[in-house]
Coordinates of C-alpha atoms in Angstrom, one line a residue:
M152 CA 0.0 0.0 0.0
K153 CA 1.1 3.5 -0.8
E154 CA 1.8 5.7 2.2
K155 CA -0.7 8.6 2.6
I156 CA 0.9 12.0 2.2
N157 CA 0.7 13.9 5.5
F158 CA -0.3 17.3 4.3
K159 CA -0.4 18.7 7.8
K160 CA 3.5 18.8 7.9
F161 CA 3.3 21.4 5.1
I162 CA 1.1 23.7 7.2
T163 CA 3.8 25.9 8.8
A164 CA 4.1 29.6 9.5
T165 CA 6.8 29.8 6.9
N166 CA 4.7 28.2 4.1
I167 CA 1.7 30.3 5.0
L168 CA 3.9 33.4 4.8
I169 CA 5.2 32.3 1.3
I170 CA 1.6 32.1 0.1
V171 CA 0.8 35.5 1.6
L172 CA 3.9 37.0 -0.1
F173 CA 2.9 35.5 -3.5
I174 CA -0.7 36.9 -3.2
F175 CA 0.7 40.4 -2.3
Y176 CA 2.9 40.2 -5.4
L177 CA 0.0 39.3 -7.7
L178 CA -2.2 42.1 -6.2
D179 CA 0.6 44.7 -6.4
R180 CA 1.6 43.8 -9.9
F181 CA -1.8 43.3 -11.6
L182 CA -4.4 45.3 -9.7
P183 CA -5.7 48.0 -12.1
F184 CA -5.0 51.6 -11.2
P185 CA -8.0 53.8 -10.1
E186 CA -9.1 56.6 -12.4
G187 CA -6.8 59.6 -12.2
Y188 CA -4.0 57.7 -10.4
T189 CA -0.7 59.5 -10.6
G190 CA 1.4 57.4 -8.1
Y191 CA 4.1 54.8 -8.6
N192 CA 3.9 52.8 -11.8
A193 CA 6.2 49.8 -12.5
W194 CA 5.8 50.0 -16.3
D195 CA 9.1 49.9 -18.2
D196 CA 8.8 52.1 -21.3
D197 CA 12.0 50.5 -22.7
A198 CA 10.5 47.0 -22.7
P199 CA 7.8 45.5 -25.0
P200 CA 4.3 45.6 -23.6
A201 CA 4.1 41.8 -23.5
F202 CA 7.2 41.8 -21.3
N203 CA 5.6 44.2 -18.8
Y204 CA 2.4 42.2 -18.6
I205 CA 4.2 38.8 -18.3
F206 CA 6.7 40.0 -15.6
G207 CA 4.2 42.2 -13.7
S208 CA 5.7 45.5 -14.6
C209 CA 2.2 46.8 -15.2
G210 CA 1.2 47.6 -11.6
G211 CA 2.5 49.1 -8.4
L212 CA -0.6 50.2 -6.6
L213 CA 0.4 48.5 -3.3
T214 CA 4.0 49.6 -3.7
E215 CA 2.7 53.2 -3.8
H216 CA 1.2 52.8 -0.3
M217 CA 3.4 50.1 1.3
A218 CA 7.0 50.6 0.1
I219 CA 9.8 52.7 1.5
F220 CA 10.5 55.6 -0.9
G221 CA 13.5 57.5 0.6
V222 CA 12.6 61.0 1.5
Q223 CA 9.3 61.0 -0.3
Y224 CA 7.6 59.7 2.9
T225 CA 9.4 61.0 5.9
S226 CA 6.5 61.8 8.3
G227 CA 6.1 59.8 11.4
I228 CA 2.7 58.4 10.1
N229 CA 4.6 56.5 7.4
I230 CA 6.7 54.5 9.8
Y231 CA 4.4 51.6 9.1
R232 CA 6.2 51.3 5.7
N233 CA 9.3 49.8 7.5
F234 CA 7.0 46.8 8.2
T235 CA 4.8 46.7 5.1
H236 CA 7.6 46.9 2.5
M237 CA 8.6 43.3 3.5
F238 CA 5.4 42.0 1.9
L239 CA 6.3 43.3 -1.6
H240 CA 8.8 42.5 -4.3
G241 CA 10.2 44.4 -7.2
H242 CA 9.9 41.7 -9.9
I243 CA 9.3 38.0 -10.4
L244 CA 13.0 37.0 -10.0
H245 CA 13.2 39.0 -6.8
L246 CA 10.1 37.1 -5.5
I247 CA 11.3 33.7 -6.6
A248 CA 14.8 34.1 -4.9
N249 CA 13.2 35.2 -1.6
L250 CA 10.5 32.5 -1.6
V251 CA 13.1 29.8 -2.2
G252 CA 15.4 31.2 0.5
L253 CA 12.5 31.7 2.9
Y254 CA 11.2 28.1 2.4
F255 CA 14.5 26.5 3.5
I256 CA 15.9 29.1 5.9
G257 CA 12.5 30.0 7.4
N258 CA 11.3 26.4 8.0
Y259 CA 14.7 25.6 9.6
A260 CA 14.4 28.6 12.0
E261 CA 10.8 27.8 12.7
K262 CA 11.7 24.2 13.8
R263 CA 14.7 25.5 15.8
F264 CA 13.0 28.4 17.7
G265 CA 9.3 27.8 17.2
W266 CA 7.2 29.8 14.7
W267 CA 6.3 32.7 17.0
L268 CA 9.9 33.5 18.0
A269 CA 11.3 32.9 14.5
Y270 CA 8.9 35.3 12.9
L271 CA 9.1 37.8 15.7
M272 CA 12.8 38.0 14.8
F273 CA 12.0 38.1 11.1
F274 CA 9.7 41.1 11.4
V275 CA 11.6 43.0 14.1
I276 CA 14.9 42.7 12.2
G277 CA 13.3 43.6 8.9
F278 CA 11.6 46.6 10.6
I279 CA 14.8 47.9 12.4
Q280 CA 17.1 47.6 9.4
G281 CA 14.8 50.0 7.5
F282 CA 15.9 52.7 9.9
I283 CA 19.6 51.9 9.8
T284 CA 20.5 51.0 6.2
D285 CA 19.9 54.4 4.5
P286 CA 21.7 56.6 7.0
L287 CA 24.6 54.1 7.2
Y288 CA 24.9 53.9 3.4
L289 CA 24.8 57.7 3.1
A290 CA 27.6 58.0 5.6
I291 CA 29.7 55.5 3.6
A292 CA 28.8 56.8 0.2
P293 CA 27.7 60.4 0.4
G294 CA 28.0 60.7 -3.4
Q295 CA 25.1 58.3 -3.8
A296 CA 22.7 60.5 -1.8
E297 CA 20.3 61.5 -4.6
Q298 CA 19.9 57.9 -5.7
T299 CA 19.6 56.5 -2.2
M300 CA 17.0 59.0 -1.1
T301 CA 14.7 58.5 -4.1
Q302 CA 14.9 54.7 -4.7
M303 CA 12.2 52.3 -3.7
S304 CA 12.9 49.7 -1.0
V305 CA 10.8 46.4 -1.0
G306 CA 11.4 42.8 -0.2
A307 CA 11.6 40.1 2.5
S308 CA 15.3 39.6 2.3
G309 CA 16.1 41.8 5.3
G310 CA 14.0 39.5 7.5
I311 CA 15.4 36.4 5.9
F312 CA 19.0 37.5 6.5
G313 CA 17.8 38.2 10.1
L314 CA 16.8 34.5 10.4
V315 CA 20.2 33.5 9.0
G316 CA 22.0 35.6 11.6
T317 CA 19.8 34.3 14.5
S318 CA 20.4 30.7 13.3
L319 CA 24.1 31.3 13.1
A320 CA 24.1 32.6 16.7
A321 CA 22.3 29.5 17.9
I322 CA 24.8 27.2 16.1
F323 CA 27.7 29.1 17.8
F324 CA 26.3 28.2 21.2
D325 CA 25.5 24.6 20.1
I326 CA 28.0 23.6 17.4
K327 CA 26.7 20.1 17.4
S328 CA 23.4 21.3 16.1
F329 CA 25.0 22.0 12.7
K330 CA 24.9 18.3 12.0
K331 CA 21.1 18.4 12.3
I332 CA 20.7 21.0 9.5
G333 CA 19.6 19.3 6.2
L334 CA 22.1 19.5 3.4
P335 CA 19.6 21.2 1.0
T336 CA 19.1 24.0 3.6
I337 CA 22.8 24.6 3.9
I338 CA 23.3 24.7 0.1
V339 CA 20.3 27.0 -0.5
A340 CA 21.3 29.3 2.4
A341 CA 24.8 29.6 0.9
I342 CA 23.6 30.2 -2.6
Y343 CA 20.9 32.6 -1.5
G344 CA 23.4 34.7 0.6
V345 CA 25.9 34.9 -2.2
L346 CA 23.4 35.3 -5.1
T347 CA 21.3 38.0 -3.5
T348 CA 24.1 40.0 -2.0
Y349 CA 27.2 39.8 -4.2
V350 CA 25.9 38.7 -7.6
V351 CA 22.5 40.2 -8.2
S352 CA 23.1 43.5 -6.4
F353 CA 25.9 45.6 -4.9
G354 CA 26.1 48.8 -2.9
W355 CA 22.9 49.7 -1.0
T356 CA 21.3 46.2 -1.0
T357 CA 24.5 44.6 0.0
L358 CA 24.6 46.9 3.0
C359 CA 21.0 46.2 3.8
H360 CA 21.7 42.4 4.0
N361 CA 24.8 42.9 6.0
V362 CA 22.9 45.1 8.5
S363 CA 20.2 42.5 8.8
L364 CA 22.7 39.7 9.3
I365 CA 24.5 41.6 12.0
L366 CA 21.2 42.4 13.7
G367 CA 20.2 38.8 13.5
L368 CA 23.5 37.7 15.1
A369 CA 23.2 40.4 17.8
L370 CA 19.6 39.8 18.7
G371 CA 19.9 36.0 18.4
T372 CA 22.8 36.1 20.8
V373 CA 20.9 38.2 23.3
I374 CA 18.0 35.8 23.2
I375 CA 19.9 32.6 23.2
L376 CA 22.7 33.5 25.7
P377 CA 20.6 33.3 28.9
F378 CA 19.3 29.8 27.9
Y379 CA 22.9 28.7 27.0
L380 CA 24.2 29.9 30.4
L381 CA 21.3 28.3 32.2
K382 CA 22.0 25.0 30.4
K383 CA 25.7 25.2 31.1
N384 CA 25.0 25.9 34.8
K385 CA 22.8 22.9 35.1
Q386 CA 25.4 20.7 33.4
K387 CA 28.0 21.9 36.0
Q388 CA 25.6 21.1 38.9
T389 CA 25.0 17.6 37.5
E390 CA 28.8 17.0 37.2
V391 CA 29.3 18.2 40.8
E392 CA 26.5 15.9 42.1
I393 CA 28.0 12.9 40.2
T394 CA 31.5 13.5 41.6
E395 CA 30.1 13.7 45.1

């Protein structure tokens, strides 16, 4: 007899988020603009119309209201964009890269830390890096001020790199746990990190990912360190009891 497929194992917070991100992409890229709309439009005048429709460069309605747009939206009421920009993606390849990375990295982090802690870290790190990346990049490359302060920022990669950093912090305190990571997860995480940071994009996005990774390492260490010290203390007490 054939074994029944256990579909429940596919119901994870990570996989649900992947579906949500895909739905947001479709809505953002293909929702028609309201009459008289003058906001952001992803249409590429240099590309054939068919290319724009196939690859979703014919929309941008959600981007207009949810993305980070440099100095165009600097009032306090728009702080929510540091959160909502994580649900959007600039094009289909951007989406695919992040969904593949999230599937492997997110599901590993979810199993390691539990879904609520993993995605608390995901959203907190993605939110915080939105405040740090632009000022830091402007300090490093002041000549890129005009480009940086007008460009659009969208994508879940900041949160994903945060999960990578948090997972690395956990492995540092429990090096043996590295053996429990599936080979596909290790390969995809390595390819995702190199591909999205040093191949597809340089400059601002590279800094964004580096900031998220460092935040993940720092916050992951702060969260994991007390549990590590507690575990180490219990092991010492057990050793003392055995020797006595």
